[in-house]
């Protein structure tokens, strides 16, 4: 009987450590926020997708882009990168608020900056799309893409 | 022991501090980052109902950060080079300089059968009014401080960053109002972050 109690105590401890590790890992992973995409179609059997990608993961994924694609990106976007980076940094340092709103009979578009994140909402007759972009992550990704790679 | 004699100087300091804080006006206290440039375009249908509304709200701090990064032919480092621009042989800077140094009054008045244009300076503002009857009315009201800031650089340059800074230091005001038969455009500066 004492052996049984010991087994369950060890099992409980293991479960506790696993849960704590998972919680801590999740907290670290989402500490920079998340890039998220939500698509909801306005029809009975329509698509309803919610895709949250931890910002830290998205930032790290930029490191795995093949050099040939990076070179192509730098060639095409190179002249505009300082402007893109200035715009992102400017946005990061700007006060929160509504940046763009377009309203007509067909659709409603809204771009809002709130708490370091840019939210884009597009509501049309057929669907609602919401994208959220943490500006710190976007800044890191653009900096990584703009960084001179080996041999370039 | 805390006596009345000791209390009076402390009270005086507190009163003086209160007066100093109350004299520090909200407009002066507002930093450049709190100011927004708003553009609103409203298109109406045949019945006069709003068909499409476009609102763009730009923090002036953002405009100030982005402008120096734009590098196109005539615009470099937030400065517009006039020497490269031949605006129908008009010396824009000379005109602005003349306006800056002239007293209040009307400078240009053009009266046509269906159109009138008036350029004037009044109460620290450069005013441009275009009236094409019910078809189109344009009102531009630019603070002279902004004009002066724009001309603060080299002779052949318009310093847009300095102009934006001056715009931010100015109080809330309308810059451009355009009224057409089915469209209105309003450009203004204030401290609200939603363009209402």
mmCIF file of C-alpha atoms in Angstrom:
data_model
loop_
_atom_site.group_PDB
_atom_site.id
_atom_site.type_symbol
_atom_site.label_atom_id
_atom_site.label_comp_id
_atom_site.label_asym_id
_atom_site.label_seq_id
_atom_site.Cartn_x
_atom_site.Cartn_y
_atom_site.Cartn_z
ATOM 1 C CA UNK A 1 0.000 0.000 0.000
ATOM 2 C CA UNK A 2 2.768 2.551 0.834
ATOM 3 C CA UNK A 3 4.326 1.699 -2.562
ATOM 4 C CA UNK A 4 1.053 2.628 -4.275
ATOM 5 C CA UNK A 5 0.937 5.988 -2.421
ATOM 6 C CA UNK A 6 4.545 6.668 -3.420
ATOM 7 C CA UNK A 7 3.753 5.904 -7.060
ATOM 8 C CA UNK A 8 0.797 8.295 -7.138
ATOM 9 C CA UNK A 9 2.822 10.987 -5.354
ATOM 10 C CA UNK A 10 5.577 10.668 -7.981
ATOM 11 C CA UNK A 11 2.965 10.699 -10.767
ATOM 12 C CA UNK A 12 1.404 13.841 -9.272
ATOM 13 C CA UNK A 13 4.789 15.541 -9.075
ATOM 14 C CA UNK A 14 5.599 14.612 -12.689
ATOM 15 C CA UNK A 15 2.222 15.926 -13.859
ATOM 16 C CA UNK A 16 2.813 19.146 -11.874
ATOM 17 C CA UNK A 17 6.271 19.682 -13.402
ATOM 18 C CA UNK A 18 4.942 18.964 -16.912
ATOM 19 C CA UNK A 19 2.068 21.432 -16.494
ATOM 20 C CA UNK A 20 4.393 24.077 -15.024
ATOM 21 C CA UNK A 21 6.901 23.583 -17.865
ATOM 22 C CA UNK A 22 4.113 23.804 -20.471
ATOM 23 C CA UNK A 23 2.734 26.965 -18.836
ATOM 24 C CA UNK A 24 6.172 28.563 -18.573
ATOM 25 C CA UNK A 25 7.014 27.575 -22.162
ATOM 26 C CA UNK A 26 3.721 29.013 -23.394
ATOM 27 C CA UNK A 27 4.251 32.203 -21.408
ATOM 28 C CA UNK A 28 7.755 32.635 -22.859
ATOM 29 C CA UNK A 29 6.552 31.762 -26.382
ATOM 30 C CA UNK A 30 3.702 34.285 -26.218
ATOM 31 C CA UNK A 31 5.628 36.921 -24.234
ATOM 32 C CA UNK A 32 6.017 38.996 -27.421
ATOM 33 C CA UNK A 33 2.347 38.570 -28.316
ATOM 34 C CA UNK A 34 1.052 36.737 -31.346
ATOM 35 C CA UNK A 35 0.533 37.381 -35.011
ATOM 36 C CA UNK A 36 -2.991 36.217 -35.557
ATOM 37 C CA UNK A 37 -5.267 35.786 -38.535
ATOM 38 C CA UNK A 38 -8.989 35.186 -38.180
ATOM 39 C CA UNK A 39 -11.197 34.523 -41.184
ATOM 40 C CA UNK A 40 -14.907 34.015 -40.763
ATOM 41 C CA UNK A 41 -17.122 33.496 -43.804
ATOM 42 C CA UNK A 42 -20.697 34.734 -43.554
ATOM 43 C CA UNK A 43 -22.490 31.601 -44.759
ATOM 44 C CA UNK A 44 -23.900 28.555 -42.939
ATOM 45 C CA UNK A 45 -21.065 26.155 -43.850
ATOM 46 C CA UNK A 46 -18.460 28.915 -44.208
ATOM 47 C CA UNK A 47 -14.859 28.728 -43.124
ATOM 48 C CA UNK A 48 -13.981 29.843 -39.627
ATOM 49 C CA UNK A 49 -10.222 29.943 -39.165
ATOM 50 C CA UNK A 50 -8.238 31.326 -36.259
ATOM 51 C CA UNK A 51 -4.489 31.067 -36.616
ATOM 52 C CA UNK A 52 -2.386 32.476 -33.785
ATOM 53 C CA UNK A 53 1.371 32.336 -34.366
ATOM 54 C CA UNK A 54 3.577 33.290 -31.406
ATOM 55 C CA UNK A 55 5.470 36.423 -32.401
ATOM 56 C CA UNK A 56 8.700 34.890 -31.108
ATOM 57 C CA UNK A 57 8.233 31.887 -33.415
ATOM 58 C CA UNK A 58 7.466 34.079 -36.412
ATOM 59 C CA UNK A 59 10.556 36.142 -35.700
ATOM 60 C CA UNK A 60 12.716 33.005 -35.420
ATOM 61 C CA UNK A 61 11.200 31.545 -38.618
ATOM 62 C CA UNK A 62 12.637 34.488 -40.564
ATOM 63 C CA UNK A 63 16.101 33.033 -39.862
ATOM 64 C CA UNK A 64 15.251 29.922 -41.862
ATOM 65 C CA UNK A 65 14.326 31.681 -45.094
ATOM 66 C CA UNK A 66 16.728 30.466 -47.826
ATOM 67 C CA UNK A 67 19.424 32.972 -48.764
ATOM 68 C CA UNK A 68 18.346 33.058 -52.428
ATOM 69 C CA UNK A 69 14.871 34.265 -51.434
ATOM 70 C CA UNK A 70 16.365 36.805 -49.018
ATOM 71 C CA UNK A 71 18.604 38.147 -51.780
ATOM 72 C CA UNK A 72 15.605 38.447 -54.092
ATOM 73 C CA UNK A 73 13.677 40.263 -51.349
ATOM 74 C CA UNK A 74 16.584 42.677 -50.717
ATOM 75 C CA UNK A 75 16.906 43.418 -54.438
ATOM 76 C CA UNK A 76 13.216 44.233 -54.792
ATOM 77 C CA UNK A 77 12.492 45.888 -51.459
ATOM 78 C CA UNK A 78 15.988 47.192 -50.711
ATOM 79 C CA UNK A 79 15.461 50.830 -51.721
ATOM 80 C CA UNK A 80 12.253 50.984 -49.690
ATOM 81 C CA UNK A 81 13.517 49.211 -46.561
ATOM 82 C CA UNK A 82 14.680 52.372 -44.718
ATOM 83 C CA UNK A 83 11.232 53.857 -45.307
ATOM 84 C CA UNK A 84 9.500 50.654 -44.150
ATOM 85 C CA UNK A 85 11.698 50.507 -41.037
ATOM 86 C CA UNK A 86 11.131 54.213 -40.299
ATOM 87 C CA UNK A 87 7.378 53.710 -40.704
ATOM 88 C CA UNK A 88 7.339 50.726 -38.335
ATOM 89 C CA UNK A 89 9.480 52.502 -35.735
ATOM 90 C CA UNK A 90 7.391 55.646 -36.125
ATOM 91 C CA UNK A 91 4.230 53.604 -35.596
ATOM 92 C CA UNK A 92 5.705 51.889 -32.538
ATOM 93 C CA UNK A 93 6.428 55.262 -30.967
ATOM 94 C CA UNK A 94 3.095 56.788 -32.005
ATOM 95 C CA UNK A 95 0.115 57.093 -29.683
ATOM 96 C CA UNK A 96 -2.653 54.510 -29.956
ATOM 97 C CA UNK A 97 -5.537 55.306 -32.242
ATOM 98 C CA UNK A 98 -7.490 54.640 -35.398
ATOM 99 C CA UNK A 99 -5.282 55.113 -38.450
ATOM 100 C CA UNK A 100 -7.607 54.284 -41.337
ATOM 101 C CA UNK A 101 -11.337 53.726 -41.684
ATOM 102 C CA UNK A 102 -13.115 53.091 -44.986
ATOM 103 C CA UNK A 103 -16.840 52.572 -44.939
ATOM 104 C CA UNK A 104 -19.109 51.959 -47.919
ATOM 105 C CA UNK A 105 -22.101 49.814 -48.782
ATOM 106 C CA UNK A 106 -19.920 46.817 -49.662
ATOM 107 C CA UNK A 107 -17.231 46.746 -47.001
ATOM 108 C CA UNK A 108 -15.772 48.203 -43.870
ATOM 109 C CA UNK A 109 -12.012 48.457 -43.392
ATOM 110 C CA UNK A 110 -10.366 49.608 -40.194
ATOM 111 C CA UNK A 111 -6.700 49.837 -39.229
ATOM 112 C CA UNK A 112 -6.046 50.546 -35.567
ATOM 113 C CA UNK A 113 -2.862 50.745 -33.523
ATOM 114 C CA UNK A 114 -3.363 49.676 -29.928
ATOM 115 C CA UNK A 115 -0.775 48.763 -27.310
ATOM 116 C CA UNK A 116 2.085 48.084 -29.725
ATOM 117 C CA UNK A 117 -0.056 46.009 -32.072
ATOM 118 C CA UNK A 118 -1.544 46.877 -35.443
ATOM 119 C CA UNK A 119 -5.047 45.484 -36.020
ATOM 120 C CA UNK A 120 -6.539 45.281 -39.508
ATOM 121 C CA UNK A 121 -10.241 44.482 -39.802
ATOM 122 C CA UNK A 122 -11.994 43.901 -43.119
ATOM 123 C CA UNK A 123 -15.710 43.241 -42.960
ATOM 124 C CA UNK A 124 -17.483 42.518 -46.237
ATOM 125 C CA UNK A 125 -20.757 40.846 -47.231
ATOM 126 C CA UNK A 126 -18.960 37.538 -47.619
ATOM 127 C CA UNK A 127 -16.448 37.472 -44.753
ATOM 128 C CA UNK A 128 -14.772 39.087 -41.795
ATOM 129 C CA UNK A 129 -10.979 39.065 -41.721
ATOM 130 C CA UNK A 130 -8.973 40.258 -38.729
ATOM 131 C CA UNK A 131 -5.183 40.361 -38.688
ATOM 132 C CA UNK A 132 -3.139 41.453 -35.694
ATOM 133 C CA UNK A 133 0.537 42.294 -36.010
ATOM 134 C CA UNK A 134 2.758 43.067 -33.007
ATOM 135 C CA UNK A 135 4.908 45.937 -34.292
ATOM 136 C CA UNK A 136 7.981 44.813 -32.346
ATOM 137 C CA UNK A 137 7.894 41.487 -34.178
ATOM 138 C CA UNK A 138 7.329 43.119 -37.565
ATOM 139 C CA UNK A 139 10.288 45.399 -36.838
ATOM 140 C CA UNK A 140 12.493 42.396 -35.930
ATOM 141 C CA UNK A 141 11.438 40.432 -39.026
ATOM 142 C CA UNK A 142 12.087 43.377 -41.370
ATOM 143 C CA UNK A 143 15.469 44.006 -39.686
ATOM 144 C CA UNK A 144 16.381 40.347 -40.142
ATOM 145 C CA UNK A 145 15.274 40.357 -43.772
ATOM 146 C CA UNK A 146 17.175 43.573 -44.404
ATOM 147 C CA UNK A 147 20.356 42.351 -42.723
ATOM 148 C CA UNK A 148 23.167 41.651 -45.163
ATOM 149 C CA UNK A 149 23.496 37.943 -45.650
ATOM 150 C CA UNK A 150 26.677 35.929 -46.332
ATOM 151 C CA UNK A 151 28.200 36.688 -49.672
ATOM 152 C CA UNK A 152 25.867 39.555 -50.456
ATOM 153 C CA UNK B 1 6.923 71.759 17.274
ATOM 154 C CA UNK B 2 4.987 72.658 14.120
ATOM 155 C CA UNK B 3 4.201 76.357 14.482
ATOM 156 C CA UNK B 4 2.226 78.779 12.305
ATOM 157 C CA UNK B 5 5.514 80.560 11.516
ATOM 158 C CA UNK B 6 6.877 77.398 9.868
ATOM 159 C CA UNK B 7 3.603 76.634 8.140
ATOM 160 C CA UNK B 8 3.329 79.946 6.259
ATOM 161 C CA UNK B 9 6.429 79.470 3.995
ATOM 162 C CA UNK B 10 5.347 75.883 3.199
ATOM 163 C CA UNK B 11 1.846 77.105 2.330
ATOM 164 C CA UNK B 12 3.323 79.878 0.154
ATOM 165 C CA UNK B 13 5.477 77.385 -1.775
ATOM 166 C CA UNK B 14 2.461 75.115 -2.330
ATOM 167 C CA UNK B 15 0.317 78.031 -3.588
ATOM 168 C CA UNK B 16 3.086 79.184 -5.956
ATOM 169 C CA UNK B 17 3.501 75.631 -7.264
ATOM 170 C CA UNK B 18 -0.261 75.405 -7.827
ATOM 171 C CA UNK B 19 -0.293 78.687 -9.760
ATOM 172 C CA UNK B 20 2.649 77.524 -11.889
ATOM 173 C CA UNK B 21 0.911 74.246 -12.740
ATOM 174 C CA UNK B 22 -2.394 75.960 -13.556
ATOM 175 C CA UNK B 23 -0.627 78.431 -15.883
ATOM 176 C CA UNK B 24 0.923 75.555 -17.797
ATOM 177 C CA UNK B 25 -1.782 75.396 -20.500
ATOM 178 C CA UNK B 26 -2.901 72.030 -21.943
ATOM 179 C CA UNK B 27 -1.893 73.048 -25.495
ATOM 180 C CA UNK B 28 1.609 73.937 -24.359
ATOM 181 C CA UNK B 29 1.804 70.724 -22.355
ATOM 182 C CA UNK B 30 0.813 68.568 -25.292
ATOM 183 C CA UNK B 31 3.774 66.913 -26.852
ATOM 184 C CA UNK B 32 4.163 66.586 -30.609
ATOM 185 C CA UNK B 33 3.317 62.894 -30.281
ATOM 186 C CA UNK B 34 -0.212 63.723 -29.124
ATOM 187 C CA UNK B 35 -1.106 65.664 -32.271
ATOM 188 C CA UNK B 36 -2.869 64.093 -35.222
ATOM 189 C CA UNK B 37 -3.375 65.105 -38.846
ATOM 190 C CA UNK B 38 -6.803 63.968 -40.016
ATOM 191 C CA UNK B 39 -8.143 63.586 -43.549
ATOM 192 C CA UNK B 40 -11.802 62.792 -44.101
ATOM 193 C CA UNK B 41 -13.389 62.260 -47.514
ATOM 194 C CA UNK B 42 -17.151 61.725 -47.710
ATOM 195 C CA UNK B 43 -18.854 60.810 -50.970
ATOM 196 C CA UNK B 44 -22.619 61.014 -51.185
ATOM 197 C CA UNK B 45 -25.101 59.397 -53.547
ATOM 198 C CA UNK B 46 -27.804 61.131 -55.611
ATOM 199 C CA UNK B 47 -30.047 61.335 -52.549
ATOM 200 C CA UNK B 48 -27.336 63.044 -50.508
ATOM 201 C CA UNK B 49 -26.776 60.016 -48.292
ATOM 202 C CA UNK B 50 -23.154 59.034 -47.473
ATOM 203 C CA UNK B 51 -21.978 56.470 -50.024
ATOM 204 C CA UNK B 52 -18.385 56.114 -48.951
ATOM 205 C CA UNK B 53 -16.423 57.586 -46.062
ATOM 206 C CA UNK B 54 -12.656 57.446 -45.892
ATOM 207 C CA UNK B 55 -10.853 58.581 -42.743
ATOM 208 C CA UNK B 56 -7.092 58.687 -42.432
ATOM 209 C CA UNK B 57 -5.542 59.762 -39.133
ATOM 210 C CA UNK B 58 -1.786 60.243 -38.997
ATOM 211 C CA UNK B 59 0.076 61.032 -35.771
ATOM 212 C CA UNK B 60 2.290 64.032 -36.556
ATOM 213 C CA UNK B 61 5.159 62.211 -34.834
ATOM 214 C CA UNK B 62 4.767 59.409 -37.397
ATOM 215 C CA UNK B 63 4.802 61.871 -40.302
ATOM 216 C CA UNK B 64 7.897 63.479 -38.795
ATOM 217 C CA UNK B 65 9.598 60.077 -38.516
ATOM 218 C CA UNK B 66 8.703 58.914 -42.021
ATOM 219 C CA UNK B 67 9.383 62.081 -44.043
ATOM 220 C CA UNK B 68 13.209 62.035 -43.659
ATOM 221 C CA UNK B 69 13.231 58.402 -44.841
ATOM 222 C CA UNK B 70 11.498 59.236 -48.145
ATOM 223 C CA UNK B 71 14.080 59.576 -50.870
ATOM 224 C CA UNK B 72 12.558 60.438 -54.214
ATOM 225 C CA UNK B 73 13.678 62.866 -56.910
ATOM 226 C CA UNK B 74 12.516 66.162 -55.372
ATOM 227 C CA UNK B 75 12.092 65.053 -51.764
ATOM 228 C CA UNK B 76 15.220 64.168 -49.794
ATOM 229 C CA UNK B 77 15.628 64.109 -46.030
ATOM 230 C CA UNK B 78 12.232 65.679 -45.441
ATOM 231 C CA UNK B 79 13.059 68.650 -47.658
ATOM 232 C CA UNK B 80 11.380 69.485 -50.934
ATOM 233 C CA UNK B 81 13.883 70.867 -53.451
ATOM 234 C CA UNK B 82 12.283 73.679 -55.423
ATOM 235 C CA UNK B 83 15.208 74.126 -57.803
ATOM 236 C CA UNK B 84 14.261 70.825 -59.445
ATOM 237 C CA UNK B 85 10.616 71.758 -59.757
ATOM 238 C CA UNK B 86 9.493 74.035 -62.523
ATOM 239 C CA UNK B 87 5.953 74.809 -61.464
ATOM 240 C CA UNK B 88 4.982 76.599 -64.652
ATOM 241 C CA UNK B 89 7.909 78.995 -64.130
ATOM 242 C CA UNK B 90 6.478 80.228 -60.807
ATOM 243 C CA UNK B 91 8.963 80.987 -58.054
ATOM 244 C CA UNK B 92 6.938 79.475 -55.198
ATOM 245 C CA UNK B 93 9.472 80.328 -52.523
ATOM 246 C CA UNK B 94 9.674 83.993 -53.600
ATOM 247 C CA UNK B 95 5.890 84.223 -53.365
ATOM 248 C CA UNK B 96 5.843 82.636 -49.912
ATOM 249 C CA UNK B 97 8.662 84.933 -48.757
ATOM 250 C CA UNK B 98 6.725 87.967 -50.010
ATOM 251 C CA UNK B 99 3.575 86.804 -48.227
ATOM 252 C CA UNK B 100 5.537 86.221 -45.021
ATOM 253 C CA UNK B 101 6.906 89.767 -45.021
ATOM 254 C CA UNK B 102 3.669 91.529 -45.955
ATOM 255 C CA UNK B 103 0.973 92.905 -43.652
ATOM 256 C CA UNK B 104 -2.512 91.391 -43.489
ATOM 257 C CA UNK B 105 -4.625 91.867 -46.583
ATOM 258 C CA UNK B 106 -5.745 90.391 -49.889
ATOM 259 C CA UNK B 107 -2.986 89.577 -52.338
ATOM 260 C CA UNK B 108 -4.741 87.963 -55.232
ATOM 261 C CA UNK B 109 -8.352 88.226 -56.282
ATOM 262 C CA UNK B 110 -9.522 86.663 -59.487
ATOM 263 C CA UNK B 111 -13.160 87.112 -60.428
ATOM 264 C CA UNK B 112 -14.498 85.108 -63.341
ATOM 265 C CA UNK B 113 -18.028 84.391 -64.492
ATOM 266 C CA UNK B 114 -18.194 81.057 -62.668
ATOM 267 C CA UNK B 115 -15.122 81.159 -60.488
ATOM 268 C CA UNK B 116 -13.462 83.374 -57.920
ATOM 269 C CA UNK B 117 -10.074 82.925 -56.261
ATOM 270 C CA UNK B 118 -8.841 84.923 -53.299
ATOM 271 C CA UNK B 119 -5.469 84.631 -51.574
ATOM 272 C CA UNK B 120 -5.027 86.633 -48.388
ATOM 273 C CA UNK B 121 -3.214 86.849 -45.079
ATOM 274 C CA UNK B 122 -5.239 87.396 -41.945
ATOM 275 C CA UNK B 123 -4.665 86.958 -38.211
ATOM 276 C CA UNK B 124 -1.530 84.872 -38.660
ATOM 277 C CA UNK B 125 -3.026 82.641 -41.362
ATOM 278 C CA UNK B 126 -2.511 82.334 -45.094
ATOM 279 C CA UNK B 127 -5.963 81.928 -46.612
ATOM 280 C CA UNK B 128 -6.883 80.635 -50.041
ATOM 281 C CA UNK B 129 -10.523 80.610 -51.092
ATOM 282 C CA UNK B 130 -11.730 79.183 -54.385
ATOM 283 C CA UNK B 131 -15.410 79.458 -55.212
ATOM 284 C CA UNK B 132 -16.848 77.766 -58.262
ATOM 285 C CA UNK B 133 -20.450 78.268 -57.183
ATOM 286 C CA UNK B 134 -22.392 75.271 -55.920
ATOM 287 C CA UNK B 135 -20.069 72.980 -57.911
ATOM 288 C CA UNK B 136 -16.939 73.462 -55.831
ATOM 289 C CA UNK B 137 -15.716 75.492 -52.873
ATOM 290 C CA UNK B 138 -12.203 75.241 -51.502
ATOM 291 C CA UNK B 139 -10.927 76.796 -48.273
ATOM 292 C CA UNK B 140 -7.276 76.531 -47.268
ATOM 293 C CA UNK B 141 -6.121 77.989 -43.948
ATOM 294 C CA UNK B 142 -2.409 77.628 -43.277
ATOM 295 C CA UNK B 143 -0.808 79.121 -40.125
ATOM 296 C CA UNK B 144 1.957 81.569 -41.080
ATOM 297 C CA UNK B 145 4.154 79.869 -38.455
ATOM 298 C CA UNK B 146 3.985 76.756 -40.625
ATOM 299 C CA UNK B 147 4.878 78.763 -43.748
ATOM 300 C CA UNK B 148 7.810 80.312 -41.917
ATOM 301 C CA UNK B 149 9.011 76.939 -40.659
ATOM 302 C CA UNK B 150 8.742 75.521 -44.168
ATOM 303 C CA UNK B 151 10.991 78.330 -45.427
ATOM 304 C CA UNK B 152 13.495 78.053 -42.577
ATOM 305 C CA UNK B 153 15.949 75.930 -44.576
ATOM 306 C CA UNK B 154 18.095 76.675 -47.606
ATOM 307 C CA UNK B 155 16.833 79.071 -50.275
ATOM 308 C CA UNK B 156 15.737 76.449 -52.748
ATOM 309 C CA UNK B 157 14.136 74.132 -50.164
ATOM 310 C CA UNK B 158 10.830 73.701 -48.386
ATOM 311 C CA UNK B 159 11.440 71.999 -45.056
ATOM 312 C CA UNK B 160 8.433 69.711 -44.650
ATOM 313 C CA UNK B 161 9.627 68.252 -41.333
ATOM 314 C CA UNK B 162 9.935 71.737 -39.817
ATOM 315 C CA UNK B 163 6.486 72.556 -41.200
ATOM 316 C CA UNK B 164 5.018 69.431 -39.558
ATOM 317 C CA UNK B 165 6.681 70.381 -36.266
ATOM 318 C CA UNK B 166 5.209 73.880 -36.482
ATOM 319 C CA UNK B 167 1.826 72.358 -37.299
ATOM 320 C CA UNK B 168 2.072 70.263 -34.142
ATOM 321 C CA UNK B 169 2.921 73.263 -32.001
ATOM 322 C CA UNK B 170 -0.126 75.137 -33.307
ATOM 323 C CA UNK B 171 -3.564 74.662 -31.738
ATOM 324 C CA UNK B 172 -6.446 72.629 -33.163
ATOM 325 C CA UNK B 173 -7.525 73.979 -36.547
ATOM 326 C CA UNK B 174 -8.834 73.179 -40.015
ATOM 327 C CA UNK B 175 -6.310 73.232 -42.845
ATOM 328 C CA UNK B 176 -8.357 72.370 -45.920
ATOM 329 C CA UNK B 177 -12.070 72.151 -46.624
ATOM 330 C CA UNK B 178 -13.347 71.165 -50.049
ATOM 331 C CA UNK B 179 -17.056 70.996 -50.826
ATOM 332 C CA UNK B 180 -18.153 69.534 -54.116
ATOM 333 C CA UNK B 181 -21.560 68.430 -55.308
ATOM 334 C CA UNK B 182 -21.105 64.846 -54.132
ATOM 335 C CA UNK B 183 -17.894 64.969 -52.163
ATOM 336 C CA UNK B 184 -16.491 66.775 -49.167
ATOM 337 C CA UNK B 185 -12.880 66.724 -48.037
ATOM 338 C CA UNK B 186 -11.654 67.984 -44.683
ATOM 339 C CA UNK B 187 -8.048 68.098 -43.476
ATOM 340 C CA UNK B 188 -7.413 69.252 -39.924
ATOM 341 C CA UNK B 189 -5.111 68.933 -36.911
ATOM 342 C CA UNK B 190 -6.147 68.143 -33.347
ATOM 343 C CA UNK B 191 -5.353 65.892 -30.398
ATOM 344 C CA UNK B 192 -8.102 63.312 -30.933
ATOM 345 C CA UNK B 193 -6.998 59.865 -32.034
ATOM 346 C CA UNK B 194 -10.136 58.883 -33.964
ATOM 347 C CA UNK B 195 -10.842 61.696 -36.415
ATOM 348 C CA UNK B 196 -14.291 62.475 -34.999
#
